[in-house]
mmCIF file of C-alpha atoms and ligand atoms in Angstrom:
data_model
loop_
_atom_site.group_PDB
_atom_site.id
_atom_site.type_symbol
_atom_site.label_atom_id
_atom_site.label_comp_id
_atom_site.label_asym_id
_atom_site.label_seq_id
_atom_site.Cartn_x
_atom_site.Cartn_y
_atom_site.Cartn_z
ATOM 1 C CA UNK A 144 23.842 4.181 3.711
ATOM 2 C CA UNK A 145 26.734 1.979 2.133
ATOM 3 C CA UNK A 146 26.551 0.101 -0.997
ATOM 4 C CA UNK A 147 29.716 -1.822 -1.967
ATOM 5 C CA UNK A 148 32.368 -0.343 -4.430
ATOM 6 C CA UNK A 149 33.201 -2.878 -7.581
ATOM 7 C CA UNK A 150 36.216 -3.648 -5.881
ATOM 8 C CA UNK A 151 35.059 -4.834 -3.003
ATOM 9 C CA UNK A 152 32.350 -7.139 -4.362
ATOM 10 C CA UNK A 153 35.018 -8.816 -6.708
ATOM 11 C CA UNK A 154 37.145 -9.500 -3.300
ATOM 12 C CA UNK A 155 34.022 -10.951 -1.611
ATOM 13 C CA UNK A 156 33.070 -13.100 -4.463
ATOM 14 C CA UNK A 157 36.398 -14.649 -4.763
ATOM 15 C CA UNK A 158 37.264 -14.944 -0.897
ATOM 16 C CA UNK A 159 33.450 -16.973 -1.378
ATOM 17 C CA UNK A 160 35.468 -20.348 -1.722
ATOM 18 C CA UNK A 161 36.658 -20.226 1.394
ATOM 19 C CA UNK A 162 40.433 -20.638 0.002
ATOM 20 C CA UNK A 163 42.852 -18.466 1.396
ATOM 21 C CA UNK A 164 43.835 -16.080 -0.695
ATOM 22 C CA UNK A 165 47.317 -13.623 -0.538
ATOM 23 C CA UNK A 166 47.635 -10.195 -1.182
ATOM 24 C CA UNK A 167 49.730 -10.142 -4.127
ATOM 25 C CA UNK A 168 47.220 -12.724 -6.356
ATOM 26 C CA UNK A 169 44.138 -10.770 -5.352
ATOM 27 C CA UNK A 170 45.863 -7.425 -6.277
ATOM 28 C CA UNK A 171 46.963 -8.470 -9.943
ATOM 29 C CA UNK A 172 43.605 -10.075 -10.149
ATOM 30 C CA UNK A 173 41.949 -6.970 -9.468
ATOM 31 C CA UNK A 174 44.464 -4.710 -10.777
ATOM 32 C CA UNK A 175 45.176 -2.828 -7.661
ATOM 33 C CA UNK A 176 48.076 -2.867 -5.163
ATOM 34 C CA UNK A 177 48.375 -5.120 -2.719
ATOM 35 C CA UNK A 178 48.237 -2.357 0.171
ATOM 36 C CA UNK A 179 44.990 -1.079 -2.105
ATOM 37 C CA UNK A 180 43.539 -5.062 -0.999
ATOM 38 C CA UNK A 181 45.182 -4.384 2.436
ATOM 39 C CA UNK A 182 42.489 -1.432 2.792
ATOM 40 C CA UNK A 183 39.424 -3.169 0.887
ATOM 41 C CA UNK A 184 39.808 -5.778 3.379
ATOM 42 C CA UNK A 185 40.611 -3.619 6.707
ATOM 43 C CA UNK A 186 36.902 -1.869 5.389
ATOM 44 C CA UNK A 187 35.226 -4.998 5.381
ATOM 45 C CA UNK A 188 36.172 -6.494 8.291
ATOM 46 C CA UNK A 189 35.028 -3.565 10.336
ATOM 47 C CA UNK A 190 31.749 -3.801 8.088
ATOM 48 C CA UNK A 191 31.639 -7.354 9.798
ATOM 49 C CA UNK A 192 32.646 -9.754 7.153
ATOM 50 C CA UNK A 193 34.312 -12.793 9.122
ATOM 51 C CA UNK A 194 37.479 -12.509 6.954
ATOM 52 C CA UNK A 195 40.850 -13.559 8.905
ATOM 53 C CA UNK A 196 44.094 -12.221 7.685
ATOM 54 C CA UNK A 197 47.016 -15.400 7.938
ATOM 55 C CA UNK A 198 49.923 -13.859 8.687
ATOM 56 C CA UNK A 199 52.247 -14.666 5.221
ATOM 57 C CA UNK A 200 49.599 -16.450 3.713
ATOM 58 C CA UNK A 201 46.849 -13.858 3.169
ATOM 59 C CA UNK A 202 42.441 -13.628 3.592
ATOM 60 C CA UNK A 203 40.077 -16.156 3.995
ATOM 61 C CA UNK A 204 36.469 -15.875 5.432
ATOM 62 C CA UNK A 205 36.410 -18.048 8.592
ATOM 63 C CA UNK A 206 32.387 -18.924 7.461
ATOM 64 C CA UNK A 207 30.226 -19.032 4.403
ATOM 65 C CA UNK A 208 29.331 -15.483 2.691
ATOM 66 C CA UNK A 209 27.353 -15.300 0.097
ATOM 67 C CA UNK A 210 26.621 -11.449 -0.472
ATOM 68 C CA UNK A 211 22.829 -10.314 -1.753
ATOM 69 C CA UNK A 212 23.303 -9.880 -5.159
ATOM 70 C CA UNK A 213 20.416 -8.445 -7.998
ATOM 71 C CA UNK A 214 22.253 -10.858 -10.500
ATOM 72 C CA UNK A 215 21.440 -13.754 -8.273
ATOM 73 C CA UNK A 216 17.994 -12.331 -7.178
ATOM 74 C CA UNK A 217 17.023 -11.871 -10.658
ATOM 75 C CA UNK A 218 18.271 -15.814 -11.748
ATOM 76 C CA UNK A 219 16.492 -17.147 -8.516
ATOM 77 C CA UNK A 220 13.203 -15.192 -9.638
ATOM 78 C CA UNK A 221 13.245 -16.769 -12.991
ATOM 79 C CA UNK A 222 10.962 -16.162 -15.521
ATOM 80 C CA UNK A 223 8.265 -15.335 -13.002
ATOM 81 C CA UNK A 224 5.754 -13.116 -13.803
ATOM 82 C CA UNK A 225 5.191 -9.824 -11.985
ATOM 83 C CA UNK A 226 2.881 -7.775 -14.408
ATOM 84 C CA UNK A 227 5.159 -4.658 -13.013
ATOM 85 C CA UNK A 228 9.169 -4.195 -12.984
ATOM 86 C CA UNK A 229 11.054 -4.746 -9.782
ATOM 87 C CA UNK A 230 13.526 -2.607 -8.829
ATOM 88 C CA UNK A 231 16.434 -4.155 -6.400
ATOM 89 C CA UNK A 232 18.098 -1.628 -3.452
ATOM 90 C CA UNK A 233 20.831 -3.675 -2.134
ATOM 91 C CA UNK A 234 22.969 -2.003 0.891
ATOM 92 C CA UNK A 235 25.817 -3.300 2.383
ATOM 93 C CA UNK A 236 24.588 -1.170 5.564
ATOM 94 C CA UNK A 237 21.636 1.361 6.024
ATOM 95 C CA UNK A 238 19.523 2.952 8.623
ATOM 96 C CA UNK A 239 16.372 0.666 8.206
ATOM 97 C CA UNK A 240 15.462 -0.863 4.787
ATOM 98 C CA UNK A 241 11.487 -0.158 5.922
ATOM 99 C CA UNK A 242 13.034 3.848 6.174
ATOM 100 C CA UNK A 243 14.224 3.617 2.817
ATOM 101 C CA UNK A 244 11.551 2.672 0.855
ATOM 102 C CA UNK A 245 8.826 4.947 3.231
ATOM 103 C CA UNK A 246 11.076 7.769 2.247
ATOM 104 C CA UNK A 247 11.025 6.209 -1.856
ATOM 105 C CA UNK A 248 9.337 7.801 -4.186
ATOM 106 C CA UNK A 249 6.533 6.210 -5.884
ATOM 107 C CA UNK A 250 6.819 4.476 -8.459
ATOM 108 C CA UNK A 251 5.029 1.960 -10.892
ATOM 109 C CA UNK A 252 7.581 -0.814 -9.813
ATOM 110 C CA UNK A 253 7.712 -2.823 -7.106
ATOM 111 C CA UNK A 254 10.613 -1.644 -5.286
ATOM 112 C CA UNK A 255 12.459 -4.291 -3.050
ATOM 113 C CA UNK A 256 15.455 -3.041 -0.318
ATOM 114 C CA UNK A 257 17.325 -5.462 1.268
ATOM 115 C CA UNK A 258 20.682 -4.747 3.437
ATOM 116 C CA UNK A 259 23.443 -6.791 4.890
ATOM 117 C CA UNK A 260 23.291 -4.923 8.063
ATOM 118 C CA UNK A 261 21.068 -2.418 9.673
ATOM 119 C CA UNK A 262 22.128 0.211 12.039
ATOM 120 C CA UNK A 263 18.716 1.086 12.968
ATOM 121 C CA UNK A 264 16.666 -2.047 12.418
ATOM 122 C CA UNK A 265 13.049 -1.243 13.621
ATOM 123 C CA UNK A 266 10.397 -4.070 15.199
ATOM 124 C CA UNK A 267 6.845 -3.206 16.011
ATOM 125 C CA UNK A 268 5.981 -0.847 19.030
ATOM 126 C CA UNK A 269 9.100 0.688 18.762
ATOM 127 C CA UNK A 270 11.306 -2.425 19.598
ATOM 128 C CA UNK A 271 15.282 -2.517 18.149
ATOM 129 C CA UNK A 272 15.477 -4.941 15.572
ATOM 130 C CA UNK A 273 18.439 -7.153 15.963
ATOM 131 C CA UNK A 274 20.735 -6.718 12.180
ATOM 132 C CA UNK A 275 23.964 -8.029 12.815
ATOM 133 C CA UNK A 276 26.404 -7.922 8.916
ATOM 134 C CA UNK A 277 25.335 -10.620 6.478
ATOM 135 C CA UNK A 278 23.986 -13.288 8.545
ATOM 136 C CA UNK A 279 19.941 -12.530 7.911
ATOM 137 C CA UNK A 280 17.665 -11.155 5.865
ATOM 138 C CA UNK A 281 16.419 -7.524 6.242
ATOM 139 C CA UNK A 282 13.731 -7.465 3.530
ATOM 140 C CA UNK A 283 11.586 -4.310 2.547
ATOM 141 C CA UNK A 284 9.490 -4.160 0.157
ATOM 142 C CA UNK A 285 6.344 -1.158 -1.277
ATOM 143 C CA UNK A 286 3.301 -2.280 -2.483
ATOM 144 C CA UNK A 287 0.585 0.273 -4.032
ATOM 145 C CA UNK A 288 -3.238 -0.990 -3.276
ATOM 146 C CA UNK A 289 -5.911 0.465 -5.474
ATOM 147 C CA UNK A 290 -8.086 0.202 -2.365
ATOM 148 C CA UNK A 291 -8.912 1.789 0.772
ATOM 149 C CA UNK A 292 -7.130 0.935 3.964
ATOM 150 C CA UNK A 293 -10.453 -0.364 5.391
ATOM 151 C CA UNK A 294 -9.617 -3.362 2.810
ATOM 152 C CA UNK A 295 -6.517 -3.974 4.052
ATOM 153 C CA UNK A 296 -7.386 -5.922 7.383
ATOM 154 C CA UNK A 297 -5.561 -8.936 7.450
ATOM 155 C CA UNK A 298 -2.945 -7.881 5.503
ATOM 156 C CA UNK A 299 -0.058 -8.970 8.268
ATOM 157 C CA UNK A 300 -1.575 -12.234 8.808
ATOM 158 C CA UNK A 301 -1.448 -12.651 5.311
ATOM 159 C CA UNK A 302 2.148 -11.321 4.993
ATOM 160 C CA UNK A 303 3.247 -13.921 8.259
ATOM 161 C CA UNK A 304 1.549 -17.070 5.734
ATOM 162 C CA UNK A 305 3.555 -15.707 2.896
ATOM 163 C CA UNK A 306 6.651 -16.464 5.195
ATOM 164 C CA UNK A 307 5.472 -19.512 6.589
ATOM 165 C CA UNK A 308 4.776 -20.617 2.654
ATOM 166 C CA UNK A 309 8.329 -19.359 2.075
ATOM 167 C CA UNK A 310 9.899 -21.159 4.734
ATOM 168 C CA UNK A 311 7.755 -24.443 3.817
ATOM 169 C CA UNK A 312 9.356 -24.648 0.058
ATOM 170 C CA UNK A 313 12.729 -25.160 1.807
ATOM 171 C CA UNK A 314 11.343 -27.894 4.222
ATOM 172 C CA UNK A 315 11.042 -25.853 7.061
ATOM 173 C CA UNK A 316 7.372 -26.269 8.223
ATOM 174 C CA UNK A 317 7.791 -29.091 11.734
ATOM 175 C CA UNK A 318 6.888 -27.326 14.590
ATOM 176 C CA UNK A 319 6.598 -23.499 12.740
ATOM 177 C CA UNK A 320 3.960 -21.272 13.950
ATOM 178 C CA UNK A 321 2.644 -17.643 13.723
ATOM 179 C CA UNK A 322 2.078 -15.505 16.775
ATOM 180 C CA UNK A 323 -0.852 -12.804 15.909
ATOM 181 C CA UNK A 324 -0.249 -10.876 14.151
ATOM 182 C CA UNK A 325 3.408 -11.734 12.612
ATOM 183 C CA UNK A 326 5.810 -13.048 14.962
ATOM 184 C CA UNK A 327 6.507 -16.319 12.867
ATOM 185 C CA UNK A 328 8.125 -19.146 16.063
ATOM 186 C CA UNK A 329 10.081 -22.358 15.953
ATOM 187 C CA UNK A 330 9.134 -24.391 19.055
ATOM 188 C CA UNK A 331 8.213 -20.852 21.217
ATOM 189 C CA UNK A 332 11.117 -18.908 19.928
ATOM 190 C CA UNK A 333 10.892 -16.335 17.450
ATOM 191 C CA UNK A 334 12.517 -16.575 14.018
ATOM 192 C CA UNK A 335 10.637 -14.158 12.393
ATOM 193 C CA UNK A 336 9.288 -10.670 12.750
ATOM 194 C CA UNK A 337 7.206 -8.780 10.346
ATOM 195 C CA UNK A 338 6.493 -4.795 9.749
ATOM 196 C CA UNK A 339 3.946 -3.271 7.825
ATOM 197 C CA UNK A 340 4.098 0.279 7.726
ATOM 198 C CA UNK A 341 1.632 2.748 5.440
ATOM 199 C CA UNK A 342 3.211 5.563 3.410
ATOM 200 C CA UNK A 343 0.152 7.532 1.968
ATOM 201 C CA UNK A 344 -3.328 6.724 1.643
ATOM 202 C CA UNK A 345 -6.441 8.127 0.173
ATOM 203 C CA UNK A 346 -9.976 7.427 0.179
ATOM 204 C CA UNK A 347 -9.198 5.205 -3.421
ATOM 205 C CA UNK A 348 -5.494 3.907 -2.610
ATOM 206 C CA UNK A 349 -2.553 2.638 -0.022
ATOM 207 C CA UNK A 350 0.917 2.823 -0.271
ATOM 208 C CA UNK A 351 2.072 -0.014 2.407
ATOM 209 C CA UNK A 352 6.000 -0.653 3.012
ATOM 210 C CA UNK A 353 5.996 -4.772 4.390
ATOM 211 C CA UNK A 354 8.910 -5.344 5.816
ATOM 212 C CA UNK A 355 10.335 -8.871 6.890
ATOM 213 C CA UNK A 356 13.468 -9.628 9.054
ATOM 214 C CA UNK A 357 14.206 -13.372 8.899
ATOM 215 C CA UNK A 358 17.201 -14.595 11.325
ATOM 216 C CA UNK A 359 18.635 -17.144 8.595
ATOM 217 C CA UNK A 360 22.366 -18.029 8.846
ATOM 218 C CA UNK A 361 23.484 -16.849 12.881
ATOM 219 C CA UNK A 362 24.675 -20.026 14.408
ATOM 220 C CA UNK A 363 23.178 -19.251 17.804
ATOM 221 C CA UNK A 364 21.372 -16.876 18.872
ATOM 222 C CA UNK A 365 20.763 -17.371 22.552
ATOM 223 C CA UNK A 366 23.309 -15.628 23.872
ATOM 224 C CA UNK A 367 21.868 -12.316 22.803
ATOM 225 C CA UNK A 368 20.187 -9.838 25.042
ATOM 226 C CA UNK A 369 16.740 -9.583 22.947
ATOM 227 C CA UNK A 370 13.637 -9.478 25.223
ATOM 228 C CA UNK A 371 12.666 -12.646 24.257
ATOM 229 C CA UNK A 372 13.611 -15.969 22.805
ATOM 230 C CA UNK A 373 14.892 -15.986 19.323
ATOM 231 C CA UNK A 374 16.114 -18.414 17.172
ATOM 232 C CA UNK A 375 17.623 -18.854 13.335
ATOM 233 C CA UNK A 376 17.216 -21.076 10.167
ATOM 234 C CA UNK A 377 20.966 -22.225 10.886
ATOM 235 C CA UNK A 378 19.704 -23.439 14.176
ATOM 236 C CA UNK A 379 16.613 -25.304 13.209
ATOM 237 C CA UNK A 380 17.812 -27.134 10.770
ATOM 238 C CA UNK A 381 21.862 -27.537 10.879
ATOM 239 C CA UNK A 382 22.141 -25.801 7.086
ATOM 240 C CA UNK A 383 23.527 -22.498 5.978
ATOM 241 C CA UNK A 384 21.097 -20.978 3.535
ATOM 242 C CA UNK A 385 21.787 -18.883 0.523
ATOM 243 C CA UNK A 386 19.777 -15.386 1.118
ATOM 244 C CA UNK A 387 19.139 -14.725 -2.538
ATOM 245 C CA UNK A 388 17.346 -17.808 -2.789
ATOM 246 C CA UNK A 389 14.889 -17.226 0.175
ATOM 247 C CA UNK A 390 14.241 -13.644 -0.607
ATOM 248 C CA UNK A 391 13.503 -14.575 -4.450
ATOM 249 C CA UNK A 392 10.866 -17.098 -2.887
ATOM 250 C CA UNK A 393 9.645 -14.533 -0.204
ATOM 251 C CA UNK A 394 8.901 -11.932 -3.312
ATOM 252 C CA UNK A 395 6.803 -14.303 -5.265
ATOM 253 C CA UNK A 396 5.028 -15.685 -2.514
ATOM 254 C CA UNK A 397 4.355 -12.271 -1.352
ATOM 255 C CA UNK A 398 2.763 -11.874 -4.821
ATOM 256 C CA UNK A 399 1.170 -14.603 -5.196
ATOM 257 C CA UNK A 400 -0.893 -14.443 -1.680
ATOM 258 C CA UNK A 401 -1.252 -10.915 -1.556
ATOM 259 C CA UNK A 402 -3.033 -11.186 -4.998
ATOM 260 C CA UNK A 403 -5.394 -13.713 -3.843
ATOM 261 C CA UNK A 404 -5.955 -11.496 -0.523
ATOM 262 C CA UNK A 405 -7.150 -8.678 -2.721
ATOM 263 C CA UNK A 406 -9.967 -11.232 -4.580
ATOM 264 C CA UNK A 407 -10.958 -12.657 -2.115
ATOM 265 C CA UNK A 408 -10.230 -11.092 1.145
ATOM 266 C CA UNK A 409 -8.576 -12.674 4.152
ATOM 267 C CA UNK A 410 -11.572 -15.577 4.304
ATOM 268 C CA UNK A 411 -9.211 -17.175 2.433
ATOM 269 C CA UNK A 412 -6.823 -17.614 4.358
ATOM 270 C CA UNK A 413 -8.946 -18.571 7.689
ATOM 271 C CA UNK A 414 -8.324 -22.291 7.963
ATOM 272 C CA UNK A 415 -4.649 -21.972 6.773
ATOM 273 C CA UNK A 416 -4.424 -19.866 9.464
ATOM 274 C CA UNK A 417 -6.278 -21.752 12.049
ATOM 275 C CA UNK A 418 -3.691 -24.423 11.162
ATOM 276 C CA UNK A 419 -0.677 -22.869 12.155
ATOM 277 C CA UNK A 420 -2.365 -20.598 15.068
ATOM 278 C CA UNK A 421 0.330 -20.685 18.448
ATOM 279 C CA UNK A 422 -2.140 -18.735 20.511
ATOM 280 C CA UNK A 423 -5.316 -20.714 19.566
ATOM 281 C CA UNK A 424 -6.512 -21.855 22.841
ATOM 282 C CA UNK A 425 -4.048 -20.123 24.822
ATOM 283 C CA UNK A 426 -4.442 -17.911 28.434
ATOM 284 C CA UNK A 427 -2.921 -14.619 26.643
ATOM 285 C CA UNK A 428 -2.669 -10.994 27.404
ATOM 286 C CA UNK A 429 -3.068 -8.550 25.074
ATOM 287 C CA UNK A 430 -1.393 -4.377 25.397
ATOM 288 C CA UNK A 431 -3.190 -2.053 23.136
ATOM 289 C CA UNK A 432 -3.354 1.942 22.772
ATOM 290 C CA UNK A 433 -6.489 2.025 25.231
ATOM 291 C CA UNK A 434 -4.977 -0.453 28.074
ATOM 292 C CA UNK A 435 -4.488 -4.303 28.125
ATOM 293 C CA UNK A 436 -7.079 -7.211 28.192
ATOM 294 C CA UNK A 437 -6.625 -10.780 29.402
ATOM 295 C CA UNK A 438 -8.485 -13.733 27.787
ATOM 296 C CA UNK A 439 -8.490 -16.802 25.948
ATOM 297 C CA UNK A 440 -7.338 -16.948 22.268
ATOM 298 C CA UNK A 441 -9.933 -18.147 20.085
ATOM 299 C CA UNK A 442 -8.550 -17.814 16.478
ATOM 300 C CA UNK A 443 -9.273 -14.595 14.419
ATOM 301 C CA UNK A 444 -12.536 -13.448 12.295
ATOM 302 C CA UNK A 445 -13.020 -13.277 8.743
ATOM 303 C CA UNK A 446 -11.505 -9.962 9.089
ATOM 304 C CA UNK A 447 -7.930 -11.192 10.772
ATOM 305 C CA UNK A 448 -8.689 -9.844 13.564
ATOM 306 C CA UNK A 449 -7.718 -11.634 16.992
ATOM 307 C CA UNK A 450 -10.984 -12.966 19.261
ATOM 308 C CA UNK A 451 -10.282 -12.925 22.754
ATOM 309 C CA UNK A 452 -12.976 -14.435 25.085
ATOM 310 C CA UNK A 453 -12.551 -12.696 28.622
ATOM 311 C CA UNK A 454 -13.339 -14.245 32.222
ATOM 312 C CA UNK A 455 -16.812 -12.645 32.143
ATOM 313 C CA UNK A 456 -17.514 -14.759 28.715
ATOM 314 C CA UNK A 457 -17.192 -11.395 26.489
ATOM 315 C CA UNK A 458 -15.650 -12.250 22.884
ATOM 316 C CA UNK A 459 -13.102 -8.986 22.132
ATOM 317 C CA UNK A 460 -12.244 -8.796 18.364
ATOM 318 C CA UNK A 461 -8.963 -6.966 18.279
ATOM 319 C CA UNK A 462 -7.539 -5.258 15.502
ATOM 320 C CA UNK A 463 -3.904 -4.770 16.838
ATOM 321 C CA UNK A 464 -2.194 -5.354 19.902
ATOM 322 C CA UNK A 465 0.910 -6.959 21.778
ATOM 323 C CA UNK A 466 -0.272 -10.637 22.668
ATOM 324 C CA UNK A 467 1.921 -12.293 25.256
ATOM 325 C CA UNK A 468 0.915 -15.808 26.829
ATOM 326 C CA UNK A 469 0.544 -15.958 30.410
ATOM 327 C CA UNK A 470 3.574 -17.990 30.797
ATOM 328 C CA UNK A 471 5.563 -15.957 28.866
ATOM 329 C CA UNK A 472 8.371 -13.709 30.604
ATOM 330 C CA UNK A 473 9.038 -10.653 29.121
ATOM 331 C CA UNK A 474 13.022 -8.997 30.221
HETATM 332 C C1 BTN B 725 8.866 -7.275 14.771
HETATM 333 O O1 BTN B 725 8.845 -8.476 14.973
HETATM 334 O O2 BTN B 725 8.727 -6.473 15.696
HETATM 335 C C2 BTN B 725 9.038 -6.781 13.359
HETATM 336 C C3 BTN B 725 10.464 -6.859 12.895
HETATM 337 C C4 BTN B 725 10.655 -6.382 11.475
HETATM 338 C C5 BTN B 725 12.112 -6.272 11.082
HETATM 339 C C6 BTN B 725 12.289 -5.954 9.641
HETATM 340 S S1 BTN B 725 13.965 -6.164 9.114
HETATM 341 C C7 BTN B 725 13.593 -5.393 7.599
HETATM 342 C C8 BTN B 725 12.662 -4.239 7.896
HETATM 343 N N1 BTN B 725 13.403 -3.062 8.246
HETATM 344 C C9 BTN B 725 13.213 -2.687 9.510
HETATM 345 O O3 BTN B 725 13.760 -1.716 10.058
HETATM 346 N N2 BTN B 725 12.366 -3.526 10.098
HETATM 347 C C10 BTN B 725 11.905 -4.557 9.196
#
């Protein structure tokens, strides 16, 4: 678990305007020597910042880096209201930011982690989640539910609209859908991956940990040995996002729908949902604990669970699973 030194940060945020900058200027700026910026930098280009060093001319970053910053979280939140504090865990790397806030203790706050870079970045069923330095957003956040778990059905669906919602305030809604439960796609390849993990529960309460990795700023991703097609915000639309600004959004959408989920339950949400549905109508197959079953997707029940119509006609309402289409190759 890393966290930048003062030092550092102050070199990243001036390298930020993609100038080049030499040695001897950044060391009286920051009032160390220049073999002291000669270090800072050597650190964070093995972190994996993209900075080049110019022979006689000094450091620039080869592409645009802006860091994840509370200050900028904070001004990007506004004067939105949360009814509880929120308390920022920024990393330059960790383990998983999911693993650091299941390991938190509680706390009246909501507690957000977020990380340039993840050394153990976790996906459902076990799966590696890909966390390469400062290009996406690895997003954890704890939530407390005065409620028992039984209440909580349809929380991921919920959580993958939330995203969607997200996504949708910075244009990005052509051609976006959600795979049951939270694999969020852009034209069948996945952008988005969601984790919900519980912490401690009692007959009265739920501690939940929802964690969100969002491939934002990689400019291709297809090269990459990930079992299945993945994509970024970079490559849908041509842009390079600023991370503070899309988490900030993420947090209050989060809010927002989650607090309407507890009112009113995920009924809601149904025909939002049924909107955006990729495996609606689809020949899928779906692993669970038990074995696998192989149907047609016919939306989800007031509960979020998925209905799956089988060749004999049976409808299966399935609370969790791995849903792959038939046409889809898994390697
Ligand atoms: C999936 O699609 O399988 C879920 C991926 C969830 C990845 C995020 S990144 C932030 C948080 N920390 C983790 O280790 N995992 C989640």
């Amino acid at each position: 678990m890393k966290k930048f030194t003062e030092t550092q940060l102050k070199l990243i945020k001036t390298l930020a305007d993609g100038q080049c900058h030499n040695g001897n200027d950044l060391g009286a700026l920051l009032k160390v020597s220049r073999t002291a910026i000669w270090k800072q930098i050597t650190h964070l280009i093995e972190l994996g910042l993209p900075i080049q060093a110019l022979p006689q001319q000094g450091y620039r970053l080869t592409t645009p880096f802006l860091i994840l910053e509370e200050e900028t979280l904070r001004r990007e939140l506004g004067c939105y209201d949360f009814l509880k504090p929120i308390h920022f865990h920024l990393f330059a790397s960790i383990d998983s930011t999911n693993r650091f806030l299941k390991d938190y203790p509680r706390s009246p706050g909501l507690e957000v982690c977020c990380a340039e870079l993840q050394t153990q970045g976790r996906g459902r069923f076990g799966r590696p989640w890909h966390s390469p330095f400062g290009e996406n957003i690895y997003f954890s956040s704890r939530w407390h539910f005065d409620c028992d778990l039984s209440h909580l059905s349809g929380l991921s669906l919920v959580v993958s609209l939330a995203v969607l919602s997200t996504l949708a305030q910075f244009g990005i809604r052509e051609q976006i859908r959600v795979k049951w439960p939270n694999d969020i796609l852009w034209q069948d390849k996945k952008l988005c991956g969601t984790l919900i993990e519980i912490v401690a529960e009692s007959n009265s309460s739920a501690d939940v940990v929802i964690g969100v990795g969002i491939n934002v700023n990689a400019i291709s991703m297809t090269h990459l040995q990930i079992d299945r097609p993945t994509c970024s915000l970079y490559e849908i639309t041509g842009k390079y996002f600023d991370r503070n600004s899309l988490i900030a959004r993420l947090i209050i959408q989060l809010n927002e729908l989650i607090n309407e989920f507890m009112v009113q339950g995920f009924v809601a949400f149904m025909s939002k949902w049924h909107e955006v549905d990729y495996l609606k109508g689809q020949t899928i197959t779906v692993k669970h604990p038990t074995g696998s079953i192989t149907g047609i997707a016919n939306g989800v029940d007031e509960k979020g669970q998925l209905l799956l119509v089988d060749a004999g006609g049976t409808c299966h309402a399935l609370s969790s699973g791995d849903a792959s289409l038939q046409r889809e190759t898994v390697y």
